[in-house]
Coordinates of C-alpha atoms and ligand atoms in Angstrom, one line a residue:
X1 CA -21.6 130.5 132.9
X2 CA -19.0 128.0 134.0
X3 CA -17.4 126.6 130.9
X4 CA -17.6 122.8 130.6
X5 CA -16.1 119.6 129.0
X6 CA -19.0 117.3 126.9
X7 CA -19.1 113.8 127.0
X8 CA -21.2 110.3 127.1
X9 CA -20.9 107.3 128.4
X10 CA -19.5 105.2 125.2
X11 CA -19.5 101.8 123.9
X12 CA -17.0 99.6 124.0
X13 CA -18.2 96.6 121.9
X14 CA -15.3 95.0 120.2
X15 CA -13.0 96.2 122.6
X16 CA -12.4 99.4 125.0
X17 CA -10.7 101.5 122.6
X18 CA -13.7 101.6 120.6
X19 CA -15.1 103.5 123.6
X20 CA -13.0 106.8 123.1
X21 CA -13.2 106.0 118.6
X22 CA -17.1 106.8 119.8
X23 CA -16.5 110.0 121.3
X24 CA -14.2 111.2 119.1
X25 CA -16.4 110.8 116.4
X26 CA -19.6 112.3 118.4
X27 CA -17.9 115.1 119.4
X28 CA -16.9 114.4 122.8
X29 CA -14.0 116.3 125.2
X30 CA -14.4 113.3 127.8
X31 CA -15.5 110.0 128.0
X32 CA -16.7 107.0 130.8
X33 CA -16.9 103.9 129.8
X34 CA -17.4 100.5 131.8
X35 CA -13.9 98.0 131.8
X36 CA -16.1 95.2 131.8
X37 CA -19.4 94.3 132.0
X38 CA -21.8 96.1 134.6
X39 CA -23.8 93.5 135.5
X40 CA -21.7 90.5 135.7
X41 CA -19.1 89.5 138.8
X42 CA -16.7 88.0 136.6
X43 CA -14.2 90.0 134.5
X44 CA -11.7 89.4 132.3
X45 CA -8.3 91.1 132.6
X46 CA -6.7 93.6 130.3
X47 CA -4.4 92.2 127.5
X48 CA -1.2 94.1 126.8
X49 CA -2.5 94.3 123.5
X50 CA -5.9 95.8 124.7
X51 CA -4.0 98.3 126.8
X52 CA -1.7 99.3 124.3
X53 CA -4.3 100.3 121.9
X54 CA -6.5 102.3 124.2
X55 CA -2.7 104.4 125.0
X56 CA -2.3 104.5 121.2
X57 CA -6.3 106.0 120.5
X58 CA -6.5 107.9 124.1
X59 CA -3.4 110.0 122.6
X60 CA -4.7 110.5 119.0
X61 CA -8.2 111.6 120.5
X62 CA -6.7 113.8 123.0
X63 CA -10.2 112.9 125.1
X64 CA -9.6 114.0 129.1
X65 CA -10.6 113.1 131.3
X66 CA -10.8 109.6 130.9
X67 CA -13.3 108.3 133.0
X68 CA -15.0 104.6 134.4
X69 CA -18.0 103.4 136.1
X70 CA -17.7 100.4 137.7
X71 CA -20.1 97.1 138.3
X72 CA -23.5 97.5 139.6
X73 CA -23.1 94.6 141.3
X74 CA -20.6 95.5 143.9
X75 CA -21.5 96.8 147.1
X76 CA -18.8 97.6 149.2
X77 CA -21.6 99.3 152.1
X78 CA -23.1 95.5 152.6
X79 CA -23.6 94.0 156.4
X80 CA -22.9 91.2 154.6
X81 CA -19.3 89.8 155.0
X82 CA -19.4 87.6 152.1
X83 CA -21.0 90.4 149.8
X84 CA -18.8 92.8 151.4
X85 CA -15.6 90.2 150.4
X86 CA -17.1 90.0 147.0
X87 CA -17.2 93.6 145.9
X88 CA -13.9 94.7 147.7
X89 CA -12.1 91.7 145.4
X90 CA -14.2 93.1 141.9
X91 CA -14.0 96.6 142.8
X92 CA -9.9 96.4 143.2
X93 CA -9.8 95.0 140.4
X94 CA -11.7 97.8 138.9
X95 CA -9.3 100.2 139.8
X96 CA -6.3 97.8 138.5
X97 CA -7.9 98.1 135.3
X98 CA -8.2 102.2 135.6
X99 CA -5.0 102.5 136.2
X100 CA -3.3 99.8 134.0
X101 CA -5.5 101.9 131.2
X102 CA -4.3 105.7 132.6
X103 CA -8.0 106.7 133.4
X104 CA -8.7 109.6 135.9
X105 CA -11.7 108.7 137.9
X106 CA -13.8 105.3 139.0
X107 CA -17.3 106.6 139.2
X108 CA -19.0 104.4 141.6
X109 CA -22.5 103.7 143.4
X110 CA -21.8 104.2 147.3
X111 CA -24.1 101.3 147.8
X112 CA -26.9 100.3 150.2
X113 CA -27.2 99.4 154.0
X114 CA -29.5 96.9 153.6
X115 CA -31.5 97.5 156.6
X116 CA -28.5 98.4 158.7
X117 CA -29.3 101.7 158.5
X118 CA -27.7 105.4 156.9
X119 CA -25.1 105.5 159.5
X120 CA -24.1 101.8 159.7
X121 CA -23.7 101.6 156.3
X122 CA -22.1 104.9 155.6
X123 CA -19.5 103.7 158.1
X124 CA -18.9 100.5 156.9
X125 CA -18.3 101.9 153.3
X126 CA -15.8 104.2 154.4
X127 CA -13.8 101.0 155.8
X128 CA -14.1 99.5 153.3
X129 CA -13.2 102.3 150.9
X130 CA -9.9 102.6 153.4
X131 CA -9.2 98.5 152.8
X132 CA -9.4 99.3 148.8
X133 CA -6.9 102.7 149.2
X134 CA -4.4 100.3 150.9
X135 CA -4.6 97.9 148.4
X136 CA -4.2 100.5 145.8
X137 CA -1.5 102.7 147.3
X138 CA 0.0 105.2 145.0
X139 CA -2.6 105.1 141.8
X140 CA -3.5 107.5 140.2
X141 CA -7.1 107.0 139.5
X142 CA -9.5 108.6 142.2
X143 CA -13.0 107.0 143.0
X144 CA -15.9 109.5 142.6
X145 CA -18.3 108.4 144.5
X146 CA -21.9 109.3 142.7
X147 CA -25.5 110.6 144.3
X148 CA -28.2 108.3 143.7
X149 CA -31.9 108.4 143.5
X150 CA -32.6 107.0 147.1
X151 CA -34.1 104.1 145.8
X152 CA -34.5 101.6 149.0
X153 CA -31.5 100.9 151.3
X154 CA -29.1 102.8 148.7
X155 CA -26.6 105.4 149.8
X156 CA -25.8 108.7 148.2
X157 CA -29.6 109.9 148.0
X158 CA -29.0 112.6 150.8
X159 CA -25.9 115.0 150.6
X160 CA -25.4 114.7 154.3
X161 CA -23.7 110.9 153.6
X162 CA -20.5 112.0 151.4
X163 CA -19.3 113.9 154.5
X164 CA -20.2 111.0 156.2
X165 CA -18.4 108.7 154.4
X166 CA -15.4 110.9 153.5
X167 CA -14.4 112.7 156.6
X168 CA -14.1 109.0 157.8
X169 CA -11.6 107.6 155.4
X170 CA -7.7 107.9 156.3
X171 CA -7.0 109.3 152.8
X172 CA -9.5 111.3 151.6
X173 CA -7.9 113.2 149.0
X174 CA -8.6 110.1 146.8
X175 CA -12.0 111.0 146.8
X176 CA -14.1 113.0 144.6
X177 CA -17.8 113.1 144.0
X178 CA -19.7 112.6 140.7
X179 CA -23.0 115.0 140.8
X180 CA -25.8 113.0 138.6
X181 CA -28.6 115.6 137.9
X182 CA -31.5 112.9 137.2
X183 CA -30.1 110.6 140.4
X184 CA -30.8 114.4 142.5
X185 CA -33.9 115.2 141.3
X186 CA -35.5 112.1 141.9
X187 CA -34.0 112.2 145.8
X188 CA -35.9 115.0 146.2
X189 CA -33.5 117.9 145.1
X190 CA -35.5 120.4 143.7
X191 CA -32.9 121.6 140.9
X192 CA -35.5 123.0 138.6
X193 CA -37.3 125.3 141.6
X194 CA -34.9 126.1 143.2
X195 CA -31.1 125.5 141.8
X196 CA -29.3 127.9 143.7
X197 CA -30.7 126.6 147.0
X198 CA -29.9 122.8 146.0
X199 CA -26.3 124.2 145.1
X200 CA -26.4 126.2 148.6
X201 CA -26.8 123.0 149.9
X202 CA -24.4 120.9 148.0
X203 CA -21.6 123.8 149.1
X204 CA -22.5 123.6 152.6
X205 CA -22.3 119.5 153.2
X206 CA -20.2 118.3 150.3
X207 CA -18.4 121.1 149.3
X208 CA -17.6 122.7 145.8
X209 CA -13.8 121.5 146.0
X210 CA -14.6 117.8 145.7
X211 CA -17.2 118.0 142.5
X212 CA -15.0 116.6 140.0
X213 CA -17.6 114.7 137.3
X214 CA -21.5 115.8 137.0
X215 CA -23.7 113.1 134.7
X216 CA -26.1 115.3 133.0
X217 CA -29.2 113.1 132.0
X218 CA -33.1 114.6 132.4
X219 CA -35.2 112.6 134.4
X220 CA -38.5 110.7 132.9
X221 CA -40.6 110.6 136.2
X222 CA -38.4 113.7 138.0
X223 CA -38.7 115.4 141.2
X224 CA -38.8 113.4 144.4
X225 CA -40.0 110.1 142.4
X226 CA -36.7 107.8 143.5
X227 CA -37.3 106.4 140.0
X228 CA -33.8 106.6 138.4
X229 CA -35.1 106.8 134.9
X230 CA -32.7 108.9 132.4
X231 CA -34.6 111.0 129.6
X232 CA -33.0 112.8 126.6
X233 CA -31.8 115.9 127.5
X234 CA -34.8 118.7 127.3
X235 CA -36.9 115.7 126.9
X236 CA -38.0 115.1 130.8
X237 CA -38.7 116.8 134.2
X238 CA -35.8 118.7 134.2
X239 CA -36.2 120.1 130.6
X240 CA -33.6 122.9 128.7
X241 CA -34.6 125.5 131.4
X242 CA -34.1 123.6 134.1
X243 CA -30.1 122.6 132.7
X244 CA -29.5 126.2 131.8
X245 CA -30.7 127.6 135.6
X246 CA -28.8 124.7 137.4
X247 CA -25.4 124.7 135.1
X248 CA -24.9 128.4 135.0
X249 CA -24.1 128.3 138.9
X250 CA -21.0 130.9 139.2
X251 CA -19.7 128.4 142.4
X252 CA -19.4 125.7 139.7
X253 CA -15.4 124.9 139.1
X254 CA -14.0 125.1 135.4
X255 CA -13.4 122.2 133.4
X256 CA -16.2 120.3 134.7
X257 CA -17.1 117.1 132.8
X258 CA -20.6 116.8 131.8
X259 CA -21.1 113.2 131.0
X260 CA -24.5 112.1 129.4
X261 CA -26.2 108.7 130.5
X262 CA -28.9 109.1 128.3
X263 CA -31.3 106.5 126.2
X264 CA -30.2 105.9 122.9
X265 CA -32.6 105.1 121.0
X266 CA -34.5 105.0 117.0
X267 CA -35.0 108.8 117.4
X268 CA -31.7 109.9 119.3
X269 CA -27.9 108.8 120.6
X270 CA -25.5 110.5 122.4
X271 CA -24.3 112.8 119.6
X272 CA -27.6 114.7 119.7
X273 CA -27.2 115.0 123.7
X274 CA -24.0 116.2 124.0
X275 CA -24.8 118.5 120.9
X276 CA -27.7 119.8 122.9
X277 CA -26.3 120.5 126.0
X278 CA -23.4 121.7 123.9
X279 CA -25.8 124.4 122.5
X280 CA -27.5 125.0 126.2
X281 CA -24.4 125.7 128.1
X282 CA -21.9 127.5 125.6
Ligands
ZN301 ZN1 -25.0 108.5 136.7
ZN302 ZN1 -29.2 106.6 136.8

Protein backbone atom coordinates (compact mmCIF):
# COMPACT_ATOMS: atom_id res chain seq x y z
CA UNK A 1 0.00 0.00 0.00
CA UNK A 2 1.24 3.45 -1.22
CA UNK A 3 1.42 5.68 1.84
CA UNK A 4 -0.64 8.87 1.58
CA UNK A 5 -1.19 12.49 2.88
CA UNK A 6 -5.07 13.15 4.41
CA UNK A 7 -6.85 16.09 3.84
CA UNK A 8 -10.34 18.04 3.12
CA UNK A 9 -11.43 20.74 1.45
CA UNK A 10 -11.68 23.42 4.42
CA UNK A 11 -13.59 26.38 5.29
CA UNK A 12 -12.45 29.57 5.16
CA UNK A 13 -15.30 31.73 6.66
CA UNK A 14 -13.87 34.63 8.45
CA UNK A 15 -10.94 34.63 6.51
CA UNK A 16 -8.50 31.96 4.56
CA UNK A 17 -6.35 31.16 7.39
CA UNK A 18 -9.21 29.72 9.06
CA UNK A 19 -9.03 27.15 6.26
CA UNK A 20 -5.71 25.43 7.41
CA UNK A 21 -6.94 26.36 11.70
CA UNK A 22 -9.73 23.61 10.18
CA UNK A 23 -7.37 21.05 9.24
CA UNK A 24 -5.16 21.29 11.77
CA UNK A 25 -7.63 20.78 14.18
CA UNK A 26 -9.36 17.68 12.13
CA UNK A 27 -6.39 16.09 11.65
CA UNK A 28 -5.36 16.89 8.25
CA UNK A 29 -1.58 16.64 6.46
CA UNK A 30 -2.94 18.84 3.49
CA UNK A 31 -5.53 21.11 2.69
CA UNK A 32 -7.58 22.87 -0.55
CA UNK A 33 -9.42 25.57 -0.01
CA UNK A 34 -11.17 28.08 -2.45
CA UNK A 35 -9.43 31.98 -2.44
CA UNK A 36 -12.69 33.30 -3.02
CA UNK A 37 -15.93 32.46 -3.72
CA UNK A 38 -16.67 29.49 -6.23
CA UNK A 39 -19.60 30.64 -7.68
CA UNK A 40 -19.21 34.28 -8.02
CA UNK A 41 -17.03 36.28 -10.95
CA UNK A 42 -15.95 38.88 -8.80
CA UNK A 43 -13.21 38.61 -6.21
CA UNK A 44 -11.68 40.45 -3.84
CA UNK A 45 -7.82 40.73 -3.64
CA UNK A 46 -5.61 39.54 -0.79
CA UNK A 47 -4.79 42.10 1.92
CA UNK A 48 -1.13 42.05 3.19
CA UNK A 49 -2.70 41.48 6.40
CA UNK A 50 -4.69 38.43 5.05
CA UNK A 51 -1.56 37.08 3.54
CA UNK A 52 0.60 37.51 6.30
CA UNK A 53 -1.53 35.53 8.57
CA UNK A 54 -2.08 32.49 6.32
CA UNK A 55 2.25 32.57 6.19
CA UNK A 56 2.13 32.92 10.04
CA UNK A 57 -0.74 29.64 10.45
CA UNK A 58 0.62 27.67 7.15
CA UNK A 59 4.11 27.52 9.20
CA UNK A 60 2.64 26.65 12.71
CA UNK A 61 0.42 23.93 11.02
CA UNK A 62 3.16 22.59 9.02
CA UNK A 63 0.05 21.50 6.47
CA UNK A 64 1.64 20.55 2.77
CA UNK A 65 0.76 20.66 0.36
CA UNK A 66 -1.17 23.62 0.28
CA UNK A 67 -3.70 23.31 -2.27
CA UNK A 68 -6.76 25.64 -4.30
CA UNK A 69 -9.67 25.00 -6.35
CA UNK A 70 -10.66 27.66 -8.37
CA UNK A 71 -14.23 29.20 -9.58
CA UNK A 72 -16.75 27.05 -11.18
CA UNK A 73 -17.56 29.71 -13.18
CA UNK A 74 -14.53 30.01 -15.34
CA UNK A 75 -14.21 28.21 -18.49
CA UNK A 76 -11.20 28.80 -20.16
CA UNK A 77 -12.36 25.74 -23.07
CA UNK A 78 -15.38 28.22 -24.16
CA UNK A 79 -15.97 29.02 -28.17
CA UNK A 80 -17.04 31.84 -26.72
CA UNK A 81 -14.53 34.93 -27.00
CA UNK A 82 -16.14 36.90 -24.35
CA UNK A 83 -16.55 33.85 -21.91
CA UNK A 84 -13.17 32.79 -22.91
CA UNK A 85 -11.90 36.69 -21.96
CA UNK A 86 -13.77 36.30 -18.86
CA UNK A 87 -12.28 33.19 -17.31
CA UNK A 88 -8.66 33.80 -18.58
CA UNK A 89 -8.94 37.47 -16.52
CA UNK A 90 -10.55 35.49 -13.12
CA UNK A 91 -8.49 32.46 -13.48
CA UNK A 92 -5.02 34.64 -13.51
CA UNK A 93 -6.04 36.09 -10.89
CA UNK A 94 -6.53 32.78 -9.31
CA UNK A 95 -3.21 31.90 -9.60
CA UNK A 96 -1.96 35.56 -8.33
CA UNK A 97 -3.69 34.69 -5.35
CA UNK A 98 -1.92 30.98 -5.04
CA UNK A 99 1.08 32.31 -5.34
CA UNK A 100 0.90 35.63 -3.34
CA UNK A 101 -0.37 32.97 -0.55
CA UNK A 102 2.72 30.16 -1.31
CA UNK A 103 0.13 27.35 -2.30
CA UNK A 104 1.35 24.33 -4.42
CA UNK A 105 -1.39 23.53 -6.82
CA UNK A 106 -4.67 25.31 -8.55
CA UNK A 107 -7.00 22.37 -8.97
CA UNK A 108 -9.20 23.25 -11.74
CA UNK A 109 -12.26 22.00 -14.02
CA UNK A 110 -10.82 21.70 -17.70
CA UNK A 111 -14.17 23.04 -18.87
CA UNK A 112 -16.69 22.31 -21.60
CA UNK A 113 -16.80 22.68 -25.46
CA UNK A 114 -20.04 23.73 -25.62
CA UNK A 115 -21.06 22.02 -28.74
CA UNK A 116 -17.68 22.66 -30.43
CA UNK A 117 -16.84 19.39 -29.87
CA UNK A 118 -13.84 17.12 -27.59
CA UNK A 119 -11.22 18.12 -29.93
CA UNK A 120 -12.05 21.78 -30.52
CA UNK A 121 -12.36 22.47 -27.08
CA UNK A 122 -9.47 20.41 -25.83
CA UNK A 123 -7.45 22.59 -28.17
CA UNK A 124 -8.72 25.72 -27.40
CA UNK A 125 -8.06 25.09 -23.59
CA UNK A 126 -4.53 24.24 -24.14
CA UNK A 127 -4.23 27.92 -25.77
CA UNK A 128 -5.62 29.28 -23.46
CA UNK A 129 -3.79 27.46 -20.70
CA UNK A 130 -0.43 28.68 -22.71
CA UNK A 131 -2.00 32.60 -22.62
CA UNK A 132 -2.35 32.04 -18.63
CA UNK A 133 1.49 30.37 -18.31
CA UNK A 134 2.73 33.61 -20.05
CA UNK A 135 1.04 35.65 -17.95
CA UNK A 136 2.26 33.84 -14.97
CA UNK A 137 5.86 33.15 -15.88
CA UNK A 138 8.09 31.92 -13.12
CA UNK A 139 5.32 30.89 -10.27
CA UNK A 140 5.48 28.50 -8.50
CA UNK A 141 1.93 27.20 -8.20
CA UNK A 142 1.06 24.43 -10.87
CA UNK A 143 -2.56 23.99 -12.25
CA UNK A 144 -3.88 20.42 -11.78
CA UNK A 145 -6.15 20.03 -14.03
CA UNK A 146 -9.08 17.56 -12.56
CA UNK A 147 -11.33 14.54 -14.29
CA UNK A 148 -14.86 15.17 -14.21
CA UNK A 149 -18.01 13.29 -14.38
CA UNK A 150 -18.79 13.91 -18.18
CA UNK A 151 -21.67 15.66 -17.43
CA UNK A 152 -22.75 17.49 -21.00
CA UNK A 153 -20.15 19.45 -23.01
CA UNK A 154 -17.54 19.17 -20.00
CA UNK A 155 -14.00 18.06 -20.53
CA UNK A 156 -11.90 15.71 -18.42
CA UNK A 157 -14.68 12.80 -18.39
CA UNK A 158 -12.36 10.62 -20.80
CA UNK A 159 -8.58 10.12 -19.99
CA UNK A 160 -7.70 10.37 -23.60
CA UNK A 161 -8.20 14.56 -23.24
CA UNK A 162 -5.26 15.35 -20.63
CA UNK A 163 -2.81 14.10 -23.30
CA UNK A 164 -4.75 16.11 -25.44
CA UNK A 165 -4.66 19.04 -23.83
CA UNK A 166 -1.15 18.76 -22.27
CA UNK A 167 1.06 17.52 -25.06
CA UNK A 168 -0.21 20.75 -26.70
CA UNK A 169 0.82 23.40 -24.20
CA UNK A 170 4.50 24.99 -24.69
CA UNK A 171 5.27 24.36 -20.99
CA UNK A 172 3.87 21.49 -19.78
CA UNK A 173 5.76 20.84 -16.80
CA UNK A 174 3.33 23.33 -15.11
CA UNK A 175 0.78 20.81 -15.38
CA UNK A 176 -0.34 18.11 -13.12
CA UNK A 177 -3.57 16.25 -12.93
CA UNK A 178 -5.88 15.93 -9.89
CA UNK A 179 -7.60 12.17 -10.00
CA UNK A 180 -11.28 12.64 -8.42
CA UNK A 181 -12.53 9.05 -7.65
CA UNK A 182 -16.44 9.98 -7.54
CA UNK A 183 -15.90 12.43 -10.85
CA UNK A 184 -14.36 8.72 -12.51
CA UNK A 185 -16.76 6.56 -11.51
CA UNK A 186 -19.55 8.35 -12.72
CA UNK A 187 -17.63 8.78 -16.40
CA UNK A 188 -17.83 5.33 -16.55
CA UNK A 189 -14.50 4.10 -14.87
CA UNK A 190 -15.24 1.05 -13.38
CA UNK A 191 -12.83 1.57 -10.22
CA UNK A 192 -14.77 -0.81 -7.99
CA UNK A 193 -14.70 -3.93 -10.83
CA UNK A 194 -12.05 -3.48 -12.05
CA UNK A 195 -9.27 -1.00 -10.43
CA UNK A 196 -6.19 -2.28 -11.82
CA UNK A 197 -7.59 -2.12 -15.32
CA UNK A 198 -8.89 1.65 -14.77
CA UNK A 199 -5.19 2.32 -13.31
CA UNK A 200 -3.81 0.33 -16.57
CA UNK A 201 -5.56 2.85 -18.28
CA UNK A 202 -4.80 5.96 -16.48
CA UNK A 203 -0.79 4.84 -16.91
CA UNK A 204 -1.12 4.23 -20.48
CA UNK A 205 -2.83 7.88 -21.57
CA UNK A 206 -2.10 10.22 -18.61
CA UNK A 207 0.71 8.69 -17.10
CA UNK A 208 1.54 7.98 -13.36
CA UNK A 209 4.34 10.91 -13.31
CA UNK A 210 1.78 13.69 -13.62
CA UNK A 211 -0.84 12.44 -10.68
CA UNK A 212 -0.05 14.85 -8.21
CA UNK A 213 -3.64 15.42 -6.07
CA UNK A 214 -6.41 12.48 -6.00
CA UNK A 215 -10.02 13.94 -4.30
CA UNK A 216 -11.27 10.90 -2.53
CA UNK A 217 -15.09 11.28 -2.21
CA UNK A 218 -17.74 8.04 -2.80
CA UNK A 219 -20.19 8.59 -5.17
CA UNK A 220 -24.17 8.61 -4.30
CA UNK A 221 -25.51 7.44 -7.77
CA UNK A 222 -21.86 5.82 -8.90
CA UNK A 223 -20.75 3.93 -11.88
CA UNK A 224 -21.38 5.41 -15.38
CA UNK A 225 -24.30 7.78 -13.89
CA UNK A 226 -22.49 11.37 -14.94
CA UNK A 227 -24.19 12.49 -11.77
CA UNK A 228 -21.34 14.14 -9.78
CA UNK A 229 -22.85 13.55 -6.47
CA UNK A 230 -20.16 13.08 -3.44
CA UNK A 231 -21.20 10.50 -0.67
CA UNK A 232 -19.35 9.96 2.76
CA UNK A 233 -16.72 7.90 2.38
CA UNK A 234 -17.89 3.98 2.60
CA UNK A 235 -21.24 5.49 2.42
CA UNK A 236 -21.90 5.21 -1.56
CA UNK A 237 -21.23 3.20 -4.80
CA UNK A 238 -17.76 2.98 -4.31
CA UNK A 239 -17.97 1.83 -0.54
CA UNK A 240 -14.63 0.80 1.91
CA UNK A 241 -13.87 -2.06 -0.51
CA UNK A 242 -13.87 -0.32 -3.40
CA UNK A 243 -11.17 2.57 -1.72
CA UNK A 244 -9.05 -0.12 -0.27
CA UNK A 245 -8.79 -2.21 -4.01
CA UNK A 246 -8.32 1.12 -5.91
CA UNK A 247 -5.77 2.98 -3.34
CA UNK A 248 -3.53 0.09 -2.72
CA UNK A 249 -2.29 0.29 -6.53
CA UNK A 250 1.68 -0.39 -6.13
CA UNK A 251 2.08 2.27 -9.45
CA UNK A 252 0.61 4.90 -7.20
CA UNK A 253 3.53 7.63 -6.25
CA UNK A 254 4.32 8.37 -2.40
CA UNK A 255 3.05 11.29 -0.81
CA UNK A 256 -0.10 11.43 -2.65
CA UNK A 257 -2.64 13.89 -1.27
CA UNK A 258 -5.96 12.43 -0.63
CA UNK A 259 -8.28 15.30 -0.42
CA UNK A 260 -11.99 14.64 0.72
CA UNK A 261 -14.95 16.71 -0.94
CA UNK A 262 -17.44 15.11 0.98
CA UNK A 263 -21.05 16.37 2.50
CA UNK A 264 -20.91 17.62 5.71
CA UNK A 265 -23.64 17.23 7.29
CA UNK A 266 -25.94 16.57 11.06
CA UNK A 267 -24.44 13.04 11.10
CA UNK A 268 -20.80 13.58 9.70
CA UNK A 269 -17.88 16.39 8.64
CA UNK A 270 -14.72 15.98 7.27
CA UNK A 271 -12.94 14.79 10.46
CA UNK A 272 -14.85 11.54 10.31
CA UNK A 273 -13.83 11.22 6.48
CA UNK A 274 -10.35 11.78 6.68
CA UNK A 275 -10.44 9.52 9.88
CA UNK A 276 -11.96 6.89 7.81
CA UNK A 277 -9.90 6.76 5.02
CA UNK A 278 -7.17 7.32 7.55
CA UNK A 279 -8.08 3.86 9.04
CA UNK A 280 -8.78 2.26 5.31
CA UNK A 281 -5.47 3.07 3.84
CA UNK A 282 -2.84 2.97 6.74
ZN1 LIG B 1 -13.02 17.06 -6.98
ZN1 LIG C 1 -17.59 16.62 -7.81
Amino acid sequence: MPRFLFGAHTGVAGGLHNGLIEGHDIACDTIQIFTSSPRQWAAKALTDEAIALWKVKATETKLAPLIAHDSYLINLASPDPETRQKSLNAFIAELERCEALGLDFLVSHPGAHMGAGEDAGCVQLAASLDTVHQATAGFHVRVALETTAAKGTTLGGVFEHFPAIIDRVAEPERLVVCLDTCHIYDAGYDLVGDPTGVWDRFGATVGFDRLKIIHANDSKFGLASKRDHHAHIGEGTIGDAGFVAFLSDPRLPESLPLIVETPVDDNKGHRENVAKLRALLT
